[in-house]
Amino acid sequence: MEYLEQHRGKERVILVSVSVQMLDDLDAEEFNLLAQSADAEILEHIHAQRVKPDAKFFIGSGKAEEIAECVEELDANLVIVDHALTPAQARNLEQVIKCRVVDRTELILDIFAQRARTYEGKLQVELAQLQHLSSRLIRSRGNLDSQKGGIGLRGPGETLLETDRRLLRIRMGQLKAKIDKVRQTRMQGRIARQKAAVPTVSLVGYTNAGKSTLFNLLAKSDVYAADQLFATLDPTLRRLEWDGIGNLVLADTVGFVRNLSHSLVESFKATLEETVEATLLLHVIDSSSPEMLEQIEAVEKVLKEIGADVPILQVYNKIDCSGDEAKIIYRRPGEPERVYVSAHSGEGIDLLRKAVHEALMGQLQSFDLILKPAYGKLRNQLYGLNVIQSEHYDDEGQLHLHIRIAAQKLEQLIKQAHLPLDEILGKQAQQFQRPLEAFEIRSKIE
């Protein structure tokens, strides 16, 4: 069948959006952007409504005939349906329409295949494609029920379809083994960071919400960012110095979309582990999108599916487009819930840094420290964190520091250096619950 052959170059596409009452309705504009991201030449966008999906064609026989006429008239070579189709429905539509038919999942997989750059990303894309293909095996030549013939090959054997399925299972097993090795490598890195008490902040959000632009601004990096869906696929990690915290790992991950199939989420779990194992999630939200609430719901649904039980700070991005002002909204004092920024203009980024600090370490507080000359290492650490407001020496040569830092971080620094809290903080030491002796005993036991 000639219409099943793969076409090279930019494909001439007809989009089919179907509003089904018993299913979640999809965004036609987003579907159009997905097709553009796959480098499709969109000839027509056909809309349909149904109470429930048709078992044979999903869209119904009448609409299938209408699409067939449109394909012939516009000389299209591909039809994309904005829903998940069963293998039988896709085959039935191809027989009527006389051109290739792909569903929403296959479209997203094609975009993923174009965006994957790293070894891990390519492995996960190939695995997802093979898993999707395993139930859709077709062949444009010969009979799938025929068996191999010839000298030495006659008698009991397997059909061409069985051979294809066996080869697919073998390849999928190889890919899973390679992905497991990548996962183990990532796990070793995470364990090392946890031992060194290095927090990980992971950016998550709907695709095209501005995650990569924000990542580049915070990490001073050059991750590819563009105004398109799934501009970046592979996870990117950068270690950076954060005022008041010290070393911190920032992770950029793949964006989510509505109706992301369970099989896709499963295939990309190795990538999404950076989200599950993070210390804090920055949920980047496009505050200028008219579909903002639906996009937030879609992201939260995927986070729940992958088991990401991690503290979340909502980052409302693109305030330069929405007209919102840069601000922090607190759930309660010292616990930020959301922050409004613009990654494009840089507005509100200082507030975001403050909110991340408070979400990780607690509310910023002012402390007056007295350091003996022998405590110079602690002074250097505080300078490295950029928390010292002022300093001066007294007549006895002791250093007086006025700093602004989270109490948890200050306590951690003093106790790791095995220095006396009372001597350094005076009466301020009373607000710390755990005495130094308990910390030293625990350290010896460990």
Coordinates of C-alpha atoms in Angstrom, one line a residue, residues 90-247:
A90 CA -6.0 3.8 13.1
R91 CA -6.0 1.0 10.5
N92 CA -9.7 1.4 9.7
L93 CA -9.2 5.2 9.2
E94 CA -6.2 4.6 6.9
Q95 CA -8.2 2.2 4.7
V96 CA -11.0 4.9 4.3
I97 CA -8.8 8.0 4.1
K98 CA -6.1 6.4 2.0
C99 CA -3.2 8.1 3.8
R100 CA -1.3 7.6 7.0
V101 CA -3.1 8.4 10.3
V102 CA -1.3 9.1 13.6
D103 CA -2.8 10.0 17.0
R104 CA -1.7 12.5 19.6
T105 CA 0.7 10.1 21.3
E106 CA 2.6 9.4 18.0
L107 CA 2.8 13.1 17.4
I108 CA 4.4 13.8 20.8
L109 CA 6.8 10.9 20.3
D110 CA 7.8 12.4 16.9
I111 CA 8.6 15.7 18.6
F112 CA 10.5 14.0 21.3
A113 CA 12.6 12.1 18.7
Q114 CA 13.5 15.5 17.1
R115 CA 14.4 17.1 20.4
A116 CA 16.4 14.3 22.0
R117 CA 20.1 15.2 22.1
T118 CA 21.7 13.2 24.9
Y119 CA 22.4 9.5 25.0
E120 CA 19.7 9.1 27.8
G121 CA 17.1 11.1 25.9
K122 CA 17.5 9.1 22.7
L123 CA 17.3 5.8 24.7
Q124 CA 14.0 6.9 26.3
V125 CA 12.5 8.1 23.1
E126 CA 13.3 4.9 21.2
L127 CA 11.9 2.8 24.1
A128 CA 8.7 4.9 24.1
Q129 CA 8.3 4.6 20.3
L130 CA 8.9 0.8 20.4
Q131 CA 6.3 0.3 23.2
H132 CA 3.8 2.3 21.2
L133 CA 4.7 0.4 18.0
S134 CA 4.4 -3.1 19.6
S135 CA 0.6 -3.0 19.3
R136 CA 0.6 -1.4 15.9
L137 CA 2.8 -3.6 13.8
I138 CA 1.9 -3.3 10.1
R139 CA 3.8 -4.2 7.0
S140 CA 3.3 -2.8 3.5
R141 CA 4.7 -5.9 1.8
G142 CA 3.7 -9.6 1.9
N143 CA 1.3 -11.4 4.2
L144 CA 1.8 -11.1 8.0
D145 CA 0.5 -14.6 8.4
S146 CA 3.0 -16.2 6.0
Q147 CA 5.9 -18.1 7.3
K148 CA 9.5 -18.1 6.1
G149 CA 10.2 -20.6 3.3
G150 CA 13.2 -22.1 1.6
I151 CA 15.8 -24.8 2.2
G152 CA 16.2 -25.4 5.9
L153 CA 13.3 -23.0 6.8
R154 CA 10.2 -25.2 6.0
G155 CA 8.0 -26.6 8.7
P156 CA 7.0 -25.2 12.0
G157 CA 8.2 -21.6 12.4
E158 CA 7.0 -18.1 13.2
T159 CA 5.1 -15.7 11.1
L160 CA 6.6 -12.4 9.9
L161 CA 4.5 -10.6 12.6
E162 CA 5.8 -12.9 15.3
T163 CA 9.3 -12.3 14.1
D164 CA 8.8 -8.5 14.3
R165 CA 7.3 -8.8 17.8
R166 CA 10.2 -11.0 19.0
L167 CA 12.8 -8.5 17.7
L168 CA 10.9 -5.6 19.3
R169 CA 10.9 -7.4 22.7
I170 CA 14.6 -8.1 22.4
R171 CA 15.4 -4.4 21.5
M172 CA 13.1 -3.1 24.3
G173 CA 14.9 -5.3 26.8
Q174 CA 18.2 -3.9 25.7
L175 CA 17.0 -0.4 25.9
K176 CA 15.6 -0.9 29.4
A177 CA 18.9 -2.4 30.6
K178 CA 20.8 0.7 29.2
I179 CA 18.3 3.1 30.8
D180 CA 18.7 1.2 34.2
K181 CA 22.5 1.9 34.0
V182 CA 21.8 5.6 33.3
R183 CA 19.4 5.6 36.3
Q184 CA 22.0 4.0 38.5
T185 CA 24.6 6.6 37.5
R186 CA 22.1 9.4 38.3
M187 CA 21.3 7.7 41.6
Q188 CA 25.0 7.7 42.6
G189 CA 25.2 11.4 41.8
R190 CA 22.1 12.1 43.9
I191 CA 23.4 10.1 46.9
A192 CA 26.7 12.0 46.7
R193 CA 24.8 15.3 46.7
Q194 CA 22.6 14.2 49.7
K195 CA 25.7 13.2 51.7
A196 CA 27.2 16.6 51.0
A197 CA 23.9 18.2 52.0
V198 CA 23.6 19.9 48.5
P199 CA 19.9 20.7 47.9
T200 CA 18.4 20.1 44.4
V201 CA 15.8 22.5 43.0
S202 CA 14.0 21.1 40.0
L203 CA 12.0 23.2 37.5
V204 CA 8.8 21.6 36.3
G205 CA 5.8 23.0 34.5
Y206 CA 3.7 23.0 31.4
T207 CA 5.6 23.0 28.1
N208 CA 6.4 26.5 26.9
A209 CA 5.9 28.1 30.3
G210 CA 9.4 29.5 30.2
K211 CA 11.3 26.9 32.3
S212 CA 14.5 26.9 30.2
T213 CA 14.6 30.7 30.0
L214 CA 14.3 30.9 33.8
F215 CA 16.9 28.1 34.1
N216 CA 19.4 30.0 31.9
L217 CA 18.8 33.2 33.9
L218 CA 19.4 31.6 37.3
A219 CA 22.2 29.3 36.3
K220 CA 23.8 31.7 33.8
S221 CA 23.6 28.8 31.3
D222 CA 22.8 28.5 27.6
V223 CA 20.2 25.7 27.5
Y224 CA 18.2 25.9 24.3
A225 CA 15.0 28.0 24.8
A226 CA 12.4 28.9 22.2
D227 CA 8.8 29.9 21.9
Q228 CA 7.6 26.4 21.0
L229 CA 6.3 23.2 22.7
F230 CA 8.9 20.8 24.0
A231 CA 11.8 23.1 23.0
T232 CA 14.0 21.0 25.4
L233 CA 13.6 17.4 26.2
D234 CA 16.7 16.2 28.0
P235 CA 17.2 17.0 31.7
T236 CA 19.9 19.5 32.4
L237 CA 21.7 20.0 35.8
R238 CA 23.9 22.9 36.9
R239 CA 25.7 23.4 40.2
L240 CA 25.6 27.0 41.4
E241 CA 26.3 29.2 44.4
W242 CA 23.1 30.6 46.0
D243 CA 23.3 33.4 48.5
G244 CA 22.6 32.1 52.0
I245 CA 22.5 28.5 51.0
G246 CA 25.8 27.7 49.3
N247 CA 26.1 24.9 46.7

